[in-house]
């Protein structure tokens, strides 16, 4: 514990420490010499491409992929062209940029994913240098070609190549260059030695470094910070200029007194850095140059690689890996020798308490007197997060817990969270997992991404345990892990379909959010159709199963799944697909087994393909629908002959359907049509399309009484309706004699009140009167009233001794009918 | 604008706002000025969600109706088609797009499918070679539209026809989806009851969808306690009968579409205007009818015979309120009076409108024809002479009254008699074919398929049993101060609502026998609530039931449900949802087939 500061080195006001992360598990025979190395930030994987001594077809270079702790993940001979640069994407994919401008993408396990090219012209001119960079848009690639042109792709997942403008006077490659991300634009900053240029989409602008001493010399090395905010430039005279990357200012200029250019130069900062620095690496020396002009020097024995992180620099050598970082302020305050910060006192208090010493109380009292206990607890918790050694973490957390006991209103949130997060971090830092994340990096990266990374590395059990431990909702946690596991599992060629499906069902069960159809799609992609079908069976959402089933040509199954989903659009989609895929007979048979699909298809045909509709009904021997179909079809025919023949078909079908009524009605319609045509031909009556009733009406209007009569008899029209029709028609034409004749032809089936009323409608009181006497006694009052014969009405009412009728008549009387009123009243009272 | 949606037990404005938000988001996706090309059918339902002003705020400058040929010219950056997913509309769109390309090429095309995008339609667009012309193809999920404070409608006119004639259950899929959306906003509904095949199908789909979305369960305290799904075909009788509530009669006589009614203008001539405007307006008067109008909310569900009294009472209150001004002495009082003036004037004009409407309706309800029709309806409903040819129907045919009126009566007789005797049935059918034309054979076939008309097969008529058990006929219906739902039809208590009432108390177990007489299964399902979302009911707090009518609901049924909500001891509040608001006429119309219309 006392030696915690042993590896601290002062730099200006601050301290830097270099602590070991791992002893590397790998066994590199030749160290890192003569290798292309790419190590991803956030404790990402390391890729090595060892150049053979002599390039020949027989001695291919070996591409090796390791975890950050040096555990071998993949290794295979490189069979493609010469590689200029290696780099990792944000999603842990390896980019191998070849001389000819093609970029090959491999996953973590060394399997080839895809490739793209940086443009046709590069094949000729070749890539001289390349860089992989990360921006909010994703992972990008920038190259400089043999013809000194820069070509850039800002997001390899949405490839758009940008050819940057020419740099005046540039021959070959520039002496050094970096990619900058400023104002949502990606630019290249390059130096030709003496000159400095900024290249953006449209222009190439010469710039200068503010305040660089004139004797500075030409630029040999540049480095941009993790956040793209700061720039460090080294000149051939060994001067290191630092400043913000927009080049408007200078932070400092330090003379390193080294004239050889370094192997690597990387920024070393942390959020809220007190004392940012730049780390330069030569063959046997590592120099930390603070902006404050102070430096620290570490000797190195081996070839190393520096990996810039957001809060420090990782130094990877063939034997071990260290993290160089500025000691976080809170750790400084606690561990600095003779610190009186509240956290430091609390740590001391706890230490004394463990020793059962009463000094614990003195320390505590001192903190409490300054009312700093809360602060002290927070400090301990925060510092614990920054410490890498679990023992240190524990003692700090214990101190915090101890201090918390004396506080009444201290929220436990921070303490609990930090405990959890430290457990997670410690478990992923394990050498076997090999993700040396700092707490700061972890916060930046987020838990979601960490889980993703574990999943990519196929640490499924750990990922699931973590999700459960952190109580992440299944949807974002366990389910996601299972999904990945499942799609990885289906690719295992050595397992039988049966075994995989069983394992899948056992593990995944019905975890929410795991889509079996996605897994099945994956299985199908790998050529395992049978497995895909088995897996689809587990899918709860039938709708999801359909597209894949169609793709796999399991159309019948697709159809029943579509029907099951209830989504009619989906059913239609499958039906349309089937229609194109199958011969007609099979298609109809398939539909026959799926009544829902069949009726939807019928609907479709009704609107789009009338002919098919007929075939469908025919196949099903649905005579009634077939008959209806013919009826509908008959109305589309202009020619009467074809219309009649369609109706005849309808009659036949109605008969087959044992629908006698409809058959007969249709026959009658045919008879009517023929009759109408005959009369139209003979008399130009214009009857076609009219109903029977309208036809008779028209005939009566034309005075063709005999023909109307004929229809009435032939079609067995009910007397009542015919009498009404004729009555109204005659009255309308004012054929009063004809009407009278008609009324006497036989006893009216509609009574005679109708005659009275219809005559009155034509304002013919004279004619109306003729029928009043024929009206039945029950309606007589009404009849008299209809012709405004109050006296008659009164007589009838009194005769019938009907109170309500008397009242009706009374209500129609006006004051002038005094006598009548008296008579009626008398009759009314006499009855009582 | 839509405050009336939030007054009820359930704040339906949430649903409307969700729909508006989605619309805005889509419109903003198409940057720049826009023109909307409307599938005409959609304009009505959309009016319930958003007025033109909302569209305008999002740079919609022009609106057109979708029709074949060339698109009208408009200087806009985006052309957006708002359409239902129908193949015939896709063909029109394709035509539009083709004729467009030659003129301008700078306009962007978008499609918004309502209520759901369709692979079938996209395939069609692809076949037509225009799919690639669209920048955005999106869907606007508009299943349940808030229609009033306690009413949701899908405005899906053909739902009944599709389900019962064409065996096309698209509307039920939309219903299930709509109910899922509703549950996402208002919490999982713990109890589902239902009666009928469609109800069963919808419930099945809902349960399946819930399984599919397992894990993404929302953590909303359930607003609805119960969902009741009712097939329209378990109660074919109710919509056939003439509605006798105020709102029901407005719908029967003038037709309410998407919340608006068009009335003959004569009665609404401005009386107090200058002489210049003395000639009568010729355009019909369009009025919006919903509970935002205080007076309307008060009288809409009354039996029409009670409306007159309510109106005159209201008139007295309003004139008394205007009289107040004479009593206003101090400046404060006058100020208060003036501040109430706009409200009072609105009340007065509302009163004037409804007095006019009531007069219009009264002219009709007091006519002999209306009375005779009603008498026959009531005879059928009480089971008088339902097995004979009815002379009134016969006379109406002879007088060539509107066919729909005949069909309504005929269907009613058939339903009340559990089918017609062959002789009667064929007589009616022949009469119709001879009088109105042979082509109606298709319509008659349809009505038969939908069981609205049928041949009596067994001699047993169930209807009287159902009527008696469920007390569907109440002799002494009180129209003025109702004590039973039967007031909405002056005696007949709508079967669907009676079922709802019995479900609440004492429960369906008491009427098992009757339920078996009605078509389709009846069922009960429970949906598990996530722990902690179980409602702790306060003493005396009402439960809320969502009653969903699959295939349509009439205004009178809604009135009856509202009456139940208001009954003090019912302990239940009802929210009503439906595929479409209908009455006997619009319903029968939707089932008719007219071959002529297919000629064109």
mmCIF file of N, CA, C and O in Angstrom, chain B residues 66-144:
data_model
loop_
_atom_site.group_PDB
_atom_site.id
_atom_site.type_symbol
_atom_site.label_atom_id
_atom_site.label_comp_id
_atom_site.label_asym_id
_atom_site.label_seq_id
_atom_site.Cartn_x
_atom_site.Cartn_y
_atom_site.Cartn_z
ATOM 1 N N UNK B 66 -56.912 12.009 -55.846
ATOM 2 C CA UNK B 66 -56.260 11.027 -56.709
ATOM 3 C C UNK B 66 -57.186 10.648 -57.849
ATOM 4 O O UNK B 66 -58.303 10.175 -57.628
ATOM 5 N N UNK B 67 -56.745 10.894 -59.068
ATOM 6 C CA UNK B 67 -57.499 10.401 -60.212
ATOM 7 C C UNK B 67 -56.560 10.138 -61.368
ATOM 8 O O UNK B 67 -55.441 10.660 -61.394
ATOM 9 N N UNK B 68 -57.017 9.344 -62.305
ATOM 10 C CA UNK B 68 -56.084 8.922 -63.344
ATOM 11 C C UNK B 68 -55.764 10.093 -64.266
ATOM 12 O O UNK B 68 -56.436 11.116 -64.268
ATOM 13 N N UNK B 69 -54.708 9.925 -65.015
ATOM 14 C CA UNK B 69 -54.272 10.966 -65.922
ATOM 15 C C UNK B 69 -53.089 11.711 -65.359
ATOM 16 O O UNK B 69 -52.280 11.161 -64.618
ATOM 17 N N UNK B 70 -53.037 12.966 -65.715
ATOM 18 C CA UNK B 70 -51.897 13.779 -65.331
ATOM 19 C C UNK B 70 -52.154 14.434 -63.982
ATOM 20 O O UNK B 70 -53.290 14.785 -63.664
ATOM 21 N N UNK B 71 -51.107 14.626 -63.217
ATOM 22 C CA UNK B 71 -51.258 15.356 -61.965
ATOM 23 C C UNK B 71 -51.395 16.833 -62.267
ATOM 24 O O UNK B 71 -50.759 17.328 -63.193
ATOM 25 N N UNK B 72 -52.205 17.542 -61.498
ATOM 26 C CA UNK B 72 -52.280 18.989 -61.711
ATOM 27 C C UNK B 72 -50.910 19.592 -61.439
ATOM 28 O O UNK B 72 -50.147 19.072 -60.628
ATOM 29 N N UNK B 73 -50.620 20.678 -62.093
ATOM 30 C CA UNK B 73 -49.300 21.262 -61.869
ATOM 31 C C UNK B 73 -49.313 22.007 -60.544
ATOM 32 O O UNK B 73 -50.314 22.566 -60.119
ATOM 33 N N UNK B 74 -48.190 21.931 -59.877
ATOM 34 C CA UNK B 74 -48.038 22.643 -58.612
ATOM 35 C C UNK B 74 -46.558 22.832 -58.409
ATOM 36 O O UNK B 74 -45.764 21.920 -58.661
ATOM 37 N N UNK B 75 -46.216 24.019 -57.978
ATOM 38 C CA UNK B 75 -44.800 24.322 -57.841
ATOM 39 C C UNK B 75 -44.323 23.873 -56.462
ATOM 40 O O UNK B 75 -44.141 24.673 -55.557
ATOM 41 N N UNK B 76 -44.181 22.586 -56.295
ATOM 42 C CA UNK B 76 -43.761 22.058 -54.998
ATOM 43 C C UNK B 76 -42.630 21.062 -55.202
ATOM 44 O O UNK B 76 -42.430 20.554 -56.301
ATOM 45 N N UNK B 77 -41.957 20.813 -54.110
ATOM 46 C CA UNK B 77 -40.804 19.910 -54.202
ATOM 47 C C UNK B 77 -41.253 18.452 -54.069
ATOM 48 O O UNK B 77 -40.674 17.568 -54.662
ATOM 49 N N UNK B 78 -42.292 18.241 -53.267
ATOM 50 C CA UNK B 78 -42.699 16.866 -52.987
ATOM 51 C C UNK B 78 -44.145 16.613 -53.362
ATOM 52 O O UNK B 78 -45.009 17.452 -53.124
ATOM 53 N N UNK B 79 -44.371 15.468 -53.948
ATOM 54 C CA UNK B 79 -45.744 14.999 -54.179
ATOM 55 C C UNK B 79 -45.937 13.780 -53.296
ATOM 56 O O UNK B 79 -45.182 12.806 -53.398
ATOM 57 N N UNK B 80 -46.929 13.862 -52.406
ATOM 58 C CA UNK B 80 -47.149 12.733 -51.503
ATOM 59 C C UNK B 80 -48.511 12.119 -51.774
ATOM 60 O O UNK B 80 -49.522 12.817 -51.770
ATOM 61 N N UNK B 81 -48.532 10.837 -52.005
ATOM 62 C CA UNK B 81 -49.797 10.133 -52.188
ATOM 63 C C UNK B 81 -50.233 9.554 -50.851
ATOM 64 O O UNK B 81 -49.482 8.797 -50.237
ATOM 65 N N UNK B 82 -51.412 9.929 -50.405
ATOM 66 C CA UNK B 82 -51.999 9.333 -49.195
ATOM 67 C C UNK B 82 -53.042 8.331 -49.680
ATOM 68 O O UNK B 82 -54.096 8.743 -50.160
ATOM 69 N N UNK B 83 -52.754 7.072 -49.560
ATOM 70 C CA UNK B 83 -53.671 6.083 -50.137
ATOM 71 C C UNK B 83 -53.890 4.873 -49.239
ATOM 72 O O UNK B 83 -53.069 4.555 -48.397
ATOM 73 N N UNK B 84 -55.016 4.234 -49.480
ATOM 74 C CA UNK B 84 -55.226 2.919 -48.892
ATOM 75 C C UNK B 84 -54.473 1.908 -49.760
ATOM 76 O O UNK B 84 -54.307 2.141 -50.960
ATOM 77 N N UNK B 85 -54.044 0.820 -49.179
ATOM 78 C CA UNK B 85 -53.305 -0.151 -49.990
ATOM 79 C C UNK B 85 -54.228 -0.950 -50.895
ATOM 80 O O UNK B 85 -54.630 -2.051 -50.560
ATOM 81 N N UNK B 86 -54.598 -0.376 -52.017
ATOM 82 C CA UNK B 86 -55.492 -1.074 -52.940
ATOM 83 C C UNK B 86 -54.865 -1.087 -54.322
ATOM 84 O O UNK B 86 -54.347 -0.072 -54.781
ATOM 85 N N UNK B 87 -54.996 -2.203 -54.963
ATOM 86 C CA UNK B 87 -54.321 -2.357 -56.246
ATOM 87 C C UNK B 87 -54.787 -1.341 -57.270
ATOM 88 O O UNK B 87 -53.987 -0.766 -57.990
ATOM 89 N N UNK B 88 -56.113 -1.105 -57.307
ATOM 90 C CA UNK B 88 -56.607 -0.204 -58.350
ATOM 91 C C UNK B 88 -56.022 1.196 -58.159
ATOM 92 O O UNK B 88 -55.766 1.913 -59.121
ATOM 93 N N UNK B 89 -55.755 1.571 -56.889
ATOM 94 C CA UNK B 89 -55.170 2.887 -56.648
ATOM 95 C C UNK B 89 -53.715 2.921 -57.101
ATOM 96 O O UNK B 89 -53.213 3.950 -57.565
ATOM 97 N N UNK B 90 -53.046 1.787 -56.989
ATOM 98 C CA UNK B 90 -51.654 1.724 -57.417
ATOM 99 C C UNK B 90 -51.551 1.996 -58.917
ATOM 100 O O UNK B 90 -50.644 2.672 -59.376
ATOM 101 N N UNK B 91 -52.522 1.475 -59.656
ATOM 102 C CA UNK B 91 -52.504 1.696 -61.095
ATOM 103 C C UNK B 91 -52.661 3.173 -61.427
ATOM 104 O O UNK B 91 -52.010 3.697 -62.320
ATOM 105 N N UNK B 92 -53.524 3.832 -60.652
ATOM 106 C CA UNK B 92 -53.711 5.268 -60.892
ATOM 107 C C UNK B 92 -52.427 6.021 -60.562
ATOM 108 O O UNK B 92 -51.980 6.896 -61.309
ATOM 109 N N UNK B 93 -51.822 5.651 -59.436
ATOM 110 C CA UNK B 93 -50.584 6.324 -59.049
ATOM 111 C C UNK B 93 -49.530 6.149 -60.137
ATOM 112 O O UNK B 93 -48.848 7.101 -60.529
ATOM 113 N N UNK B 94 -49.444 4.931 -60.623
ATOM 114 C CA UNK B 94 -48.445 4.668 -61.662
ATOM 115 C C UNK B 94 -48.681 5.575 -62.861
ATOM 116 O O UNK B 94 -47.745 6.156 -63.407
ATOM 117 N N UNK B 95 -49.950 5.711 -63.222
ATOM 118 C CA UNK B 95 -50.286 6.568 -64.358
ATOM 119 C C UNK B 95 -49.857 8.006 -64.078
ATOM 120 O O UNK B 95 -49.253 8.666 -64.916
ATOM 121 N N UNK B 96 -50.169 8.466 -62.867
ATOM 122 C CA UNK B 96 -49.781 9.817 -62.455
ATOM 123 C C UNK B 96 -48.284 10.020 -62.587
ATOM 124 O O UNK B 96 -47.813 11.013 -63.142
ATOM 125 N N UNK B 97 -47.549 9.061 -62.072
ATOM 126 C CA UNK B 97 -46.095 9.207 -62.045
ATOM 127 C C UNK B 97 -45.545 9.210 -63.459
ATOM 128 O O UNK B 97 -44.682 10.017 -63.806
ATOM 129 N N UNK B 98 -46.089 8.337 -64.304
ATOM 130 C CA UNK B 98 -45.597 8.276 -65.671
ATOM 131 C C UNK B 98 -45.793 9.594 -66.410
ATOM 132 O O UNK B 98 -44.894 10.099 -67.045
ATOM 133 N N UNK B 99 -46.987 10.130 -66.288
ATOM 134 C CA UNK B 99 -47.261 11.347 -67.047
ATOM 135 C C UNK B 99 -46.494 12.528 -66.469
ATOM 136 O O UNK B 99 -46.296 13.531 -67.113
ATOM 137 N N UNK B 100 -46.057 12.376 -65.235
ATOM 138 C CA UNK B 100 -45.343 13.460 -64.571
ATOM 139 C C UNK B 100 -43.919 13.584 -65.083
ATOM 140 O O UNK B 100 -43.458 14.663 -65.414
ATOM 141 N N UNK B 101 -43.257 12.447 -65.178
ATOM 142 C CA UNK B 101 -41.822 12.458 -65.437
ATOM 143 C C UNK B 101 -41.413 13.284 -66.648
ATOM 144 O O UNK B 101 -40.356 13.888 -66.658
ATOM 145 N N UNK B 102 -42.312 13.299 -67.622
ATOM 146 C CA UNK B 102 -41.938 13.991 -68.847
ATOM 147 C C UNK B 102 -41.907 15.510 -68.637
ATOM 148 O O UNK B 102 -41.132 16.217 -69.260
ATOM 149 N N UNK B 103 -42.764 15.987 -67.765
ATOM 150 C CA UNK B 103 -42.830 17.435 -67.575
ATOM 151 C C UNK B 103 -41.738 17.950 -66.643
ATOM 152 O O UNK B 103 -40.845 18.669 -67.019
ATOM 153 N N UNK B 104 -41.820 17.525 -65.408
ATOM 154 C CA UNK B 104 -40.801 17.937 -64.442
ATOM 155 C C UNK B 104 -40.028 16.694 -64.076
ATOM 156 O O UNK B 104 -40.552 15.611 -64.103
ATOM 157 N N UNK B 105 -38.836 16.897 -63.657
ATOM 158 C CA UNK B 105 -38.170 15.722 -63.107
ATOM 159 C C UNK B 105 -37.684 16.018 -61.700
ATOM 160 O O UNK B 105 -37.136 15.179 -61.033
ATOM 161 N N UNK B 106 -37.930 17.239 -61.281
ATOM 162 C CA UNK B 106 -37.329 17.636 -60.008
ATOM 163 C C UNK B 106 -38.231 17.333 -58.808
ATOM 164 O O UNK B 106 -37.830 17.496 -57.683
ATOM 165 N N UNK B 107 -39.462 16.892 -59.074
ATOM 166 C CA UNK B 107 -40.354 16.650 -57.943
ATOM 167 C C UNK B 107 -40.124 15.258 -57.350
ATOM 168 O O UNK B 107 -39.967 14.282 -58.087
ATOM 169 N N UNK B 108 -40.111 15.210 -56.036
ATOM 170 C CA UNK B 108 -39.923 13.925 -55.371
ATOM 171 C C UNK B 108 -41.280 13.304 -55.083
ATOM 172 O O UNK B 108 -42.203 13.986 -54.664
ATOM 173 N N UNK B 109 -41.379 11.989 -55.273
ATOM 174 C CA UNK B 109 -42.620 11.295 -54.968
ATOM 175 C C UNK B 109 -42.509 10.502 -53.678
ATOM 176 O O UNK B 109 -41.453 9.951 -53.368
ATOM 177 N N UNK B 110 -43.600 10.494 -52.952
ATOM 178 C CA UNK B 110 -43.658 9.699 -51.726
ATOM 179 C C UNK B 110 -45.019 9.027 -51.664
ATOM 180 O O UNK B 110 -45.983 9.541 -52.194
ATOM 181 N N UNK B 111 -45.048 7.890 -50.979
ATOM 182 C CA UNK B 111 -46.348 7.247 -50.734
ATOM 183 C C UNK B 111 -46.512 7.044 -49.243
ATOM 184 O O UNK B 111 -45.573 6.621 -48.564
ATOM 185 N N UNK B 112 -47.673 7.368 -48.775
ATOM 186 C CA UNK B 112 -47.999 7.049 -47.394
ATOM 187 C C UNK B 112 -49.201 6.106 -47.432
ATOM 188 O O UNK B 112 -50.282 6.497 -47.834
ATOM 189 N N UNK B 113 -48.959 4.878 -47.034
ATOM 190 C CA UNK B 113 -50.053 3.915 -47.005
ATOM 191 C C UNK B 113 -50.819 4.033 -45.695
ATOM 192 O O UNK B 113 -50.221 4.108 -44.627
ATOM 193 N N UNK B 114 -52.127 4.044 -45.797
ATOM 194 C CA UNK B 114 -52.963 4.115 -44.612
ATOM 195 C C UNK B 114 -53.908 2.929 -44.651
ATOM 196 O O UNK B 114 -54.614 2.777 -45.655
ATOM 197 N N UNK B 115 -54.023 2.088 -43.669
ATOM 198 C CA UNK B 115 -53.301 2.171 -42.408
ATOM 199 C C UNK B 115 -52.031 1.324 -42.379
ATOM 200 O O UNK B 115 -51.400 1.276 -41.345
ATOM 201 N N UNK B 116 -51.683 0.672 -43.450
ATOM 202 C CA UNK B 116 -50.550 -0.229 -43.368
ATOM 203 C C UNK B 116 -49.962 -0.393 -44.755
ATOM 204 O O UNK B 116 -50.690 -0.413 -45.740
ATOM 205 N N UNK B 117 -48.663 -0.522 -44.839
ATOM 206 C CA UNK B 117 -48.112 -0.734 -46.172
ATOM 207 C C UNK B 117 -48.344 -2.172 -46.600
ATOM 208 O O UNK B 117 -48.603 -3.039 -45.781
ATOM 209 N N UNK B 118 -48.263 -2.355 -47.880
ATOM 210 C CA UNK B 118 -48.666 -3.644 -48.395
ATOM 211 C C UNK B 118 -47.660 -4.095 -49.426
ATOM 212 O O UNK B 118 -47.347 -3.383 -50.374
ATOM 213 N N UNK B 119 -47.148 -5.297 -49.215
ATOM 214 C CA UNK B 119 -46.184 -5.841 -50.161
ATOM 215 C C UNK B 119 -46.837 -6.024 -51.516
ATOM 216 O O UNK B 119 -46.212 -5.837 -52.546
ATOM 217 N N UNK B 120 -48.112 -6.398 -51.458
ATOM 218 C CA UNK B 120 -48.838 -6.638 -52.695
ATOM 219 C C UNK B 120 -48.852 -5.377 -53.557
ATOM 220 O O UNK B 120 -48.602 -5.413 -54.755
ATOM 221 N N UNK B 121 -49.125 -4.243 -52.908
ATOM 222 C CA UNK B 121 -49.195 -2.981 -53.643
ATOM 223 C C UNK B 121 -47.815 -2.560 -54.133
ATOM 224 O O UNK B 121 -47.670 -2.057 -55.243
ATOM 225 N N UNK B 122 -46.826 -2.766 -53.302
ATOM 226 C CA UNK B 122 -45.488 -2.376 -53.724
ATOM 227 C C UNK B 122 -45.049 -3.229 -54.909
ATOM 228 O O UNK B 122 -44.405 -2.741 -55.845
ATOM 229 N N UNK B 123 -45.450 -4.490 -54.856
ATOM 230 C CA UNK B 123 -45.148 -5.377 -55.965
ATOM 231 C C UNK B 123 -45.808 -4.849 -57.240
ATOM 232 O O UNK B 123 -45.193 -4.819 -58.303
ATOM 233 N N UNK B 124 -47.039 -4.366 -57.080
ATOM 234 C CA UNK B 124 -47.756 -3.851 -58.232
ATOM 235 C C UNK B 124 -47.035 -2.639 -58.802
ATOM 236 O O UNK B 124 -46.865 -2.507 -60.008
ATOM 237 N N UNK B 125 -46.604 -1.750 -57.908
ATOM 238 C CA UNK B 125 -45.883 -0.564 -58.366
ATOM 239 C C UNK B 125 -44.599 -0.978 -59.083
ATOM 240 O O UNK B 125 -44.186 -0.352 -60.056
ATOM 241 N N UNK B 126 -44.007 -2.040 -58.586
ATOM 242 C CA UNK B 126 -42.773 -2.514 -59.189
ATOM 243 C C UNK B 126 -43.069 -3.028 -60.603
ATOM 244 O O UNK B 126 -42.349 -2.706 -61.547
ATOM 245 N N UNK B 127 -44.140 -3.812 -60.706
ATOM 246 C CA UNK B 127 -44.514 -4.333 -62.014
ATOM 247 C C UNK B 127 -44.793 -3.200 -62.993
ATOM 248 O O UNK B 127 -44.496 -3.290 -64.165
ATOM 249 N N UNK B 128 -45.371 -2.131 -62.450
ATOM 250 C CA UNK B 128 -45.700 -0.987 -63.304
ATOM 251 C C UNK B 128 -44.450 -0.173 -63.606
ATOM 252 O O UNK B 128 -44.492 0.781 -64.356
ATOM 253 N N UNK B 129 -43.367 -0.497 -62.929
ATOM 254 C CA UNK B 129 -42.105 0.178 -63.205
ATOM 255 C C UNK B 129 -41.964 1.547 -62.566
ATOM 256 O O UNK B 129 -41.238 2.399 -63.072
ATOM 257 N N UNK B 130 -42.679 1.792 -61.493
ATOM 258 C CA UNK B 130 -42.574 3.117 -60.873
ATOM 259 C C UNK B 130 -42.070 3.060 -59.431
ATOM 260 O O UNK B 130 -41.841 4.097 -58.820
ATOM 261 N N UNK B 131 -41.885 1.862 -58.920
ATOM 262 C CA UNK B 131 -41.530 1.744 -57.494
ATOM 263 C C UNK B 131 -40.281 2.573 -57.172
ATOM 264 O O UNK B 131 -40.206 3.234 -56.139
ATOM 265 N N UNK B 132 -39.328 2.556 -58.086
ATOM 266 C CA UNK B 132 -38.068 3.248 -57.824
ATOM 267 C C UNK B 132 -38.228 4.765 -57.838
ATOM 268 O O UNK B 132 -37.343 5.488 -57.402
ATOM 269 N N UNK B 133 -39.363 5.249 -58.340
ATOM 270 C CA UNK B 133 -39.563 6.706 -58.394
ATOM 271 C C UNK B 133 -39.877 7.292 -57.032
ATOM 272 O O UNK B 133 -39.935 8.499 -56.878
ATOM 273 N N UNK B 134 -40.128 6.421 -56.053
ATOM 274 C CA UNK B 134 -40.552 6.943 -54.759
ATOM 275 C C UNK B 134 -39.389 7.063 -53.790
ATOM 276 O O UNK B 134 -38.628 6.118 -53.607
ATOM 277 N N UNK B 135 -39.278 8.259 -53.233
ATOM 278 C CA UNK B 135 -38.201 8.510 -52.276
ATOM 279 C C UNK B 135 -38.547 7.832 -50.957
ATOM 280 O O UNK B 135 -37.713 7.187 -50.337
ATOM 281 N N UNK B 136 -39.788 7.988 -50.550
ATOM 282 C CA UNK B 136 -40.227 7.396 -49.293
ATOM 283 C C UNK B 136 -41.459 6.551 -49.533
ATOM 284 O O UNK B 136 -42.404 6.992 -50.184
ATOM 285 N N UNK B 137 -41.439 5.356 -49.016
ATOM 286 C CA UNK B 137 -42.672 4.575 -48.964
ATOM 287 C C UNK B 137 -42.881 4.247 -47.503
ATOM 288 O O UNK B 137 -42.037 3.625 -46.879
ATOM 289 N N UNK B 138 -43.957 4.737 -46.972
ATOM 290 C CA UNK B 138 -44.137 4.633 -45.543
ATOM 291 C C UNK B 138 -45.546 4.199 -45.220
ATOM 292 O O UNK B 138 -46.399 4.166 -46.101
ATOM 293 N N UNK B 139 -45.778 3.898 -43.962
ATOM 294 C CA UNK B 139 -47.138 3.571 -43.589
ATOM 295 C C UNK B 139 -47.571 4.488 -42.453
ATOM 296 O O UNK B 139 -46.751 4.932 -41.652
ATOM 297 N N UNK B 140 -48.832 4.803 -42.450
ATOM 298 C CA UNK B 140 -49.380 5.633 -41.391
ATOM 299 C C UNK B 140 -50.429 4.796 -40.705
ATOM 300 O O UNK B 140 -51.501 4.544 -41.254
ATOM 301 N N UNK B 141 -50.067 4.321 -39.543
ATOM 302 C CA UNK B 141 -50.933 3.361 -38.867
ATOM 303 C C UNK B 141 -52.098 4.089 -38.222
ATOM 304 O O UNK B 141 -51.983 4.635 -37.137
ATOM 305 N N UNK B 142 -53.186 4.137 -38.958
ATOM 306 C CA UNK B 142 -54.364 4.822 -38.459
ATOM 307 C C UNK B 142 -55.472 3.791 -38.393
ATOM 308 O O UNK B 142 -56.202 3.596 -39.340
ATOM 309 N N UNK B 143 -55.519 3.066 -37.304
ATOM 310 C CA UNK B 143 -56.556 2.050 -37.184
ATOM 311 C C UNK B 143 -57.764 2.624 -36.478
ATOM 312 O O UNK B 143 -58.820 2.776 -37.055
ATOM 313 N N UNK B 144 -57.563 2.967 -35.215
ATOM 314 C CA UNK B 144 -58.672 3.490 -34.433
ATOM 315 C C UNK B 144 -58.586 5.003 -34.390
ATOM 316 O O UNK B 144 -57.590 5.560 -33.926
#
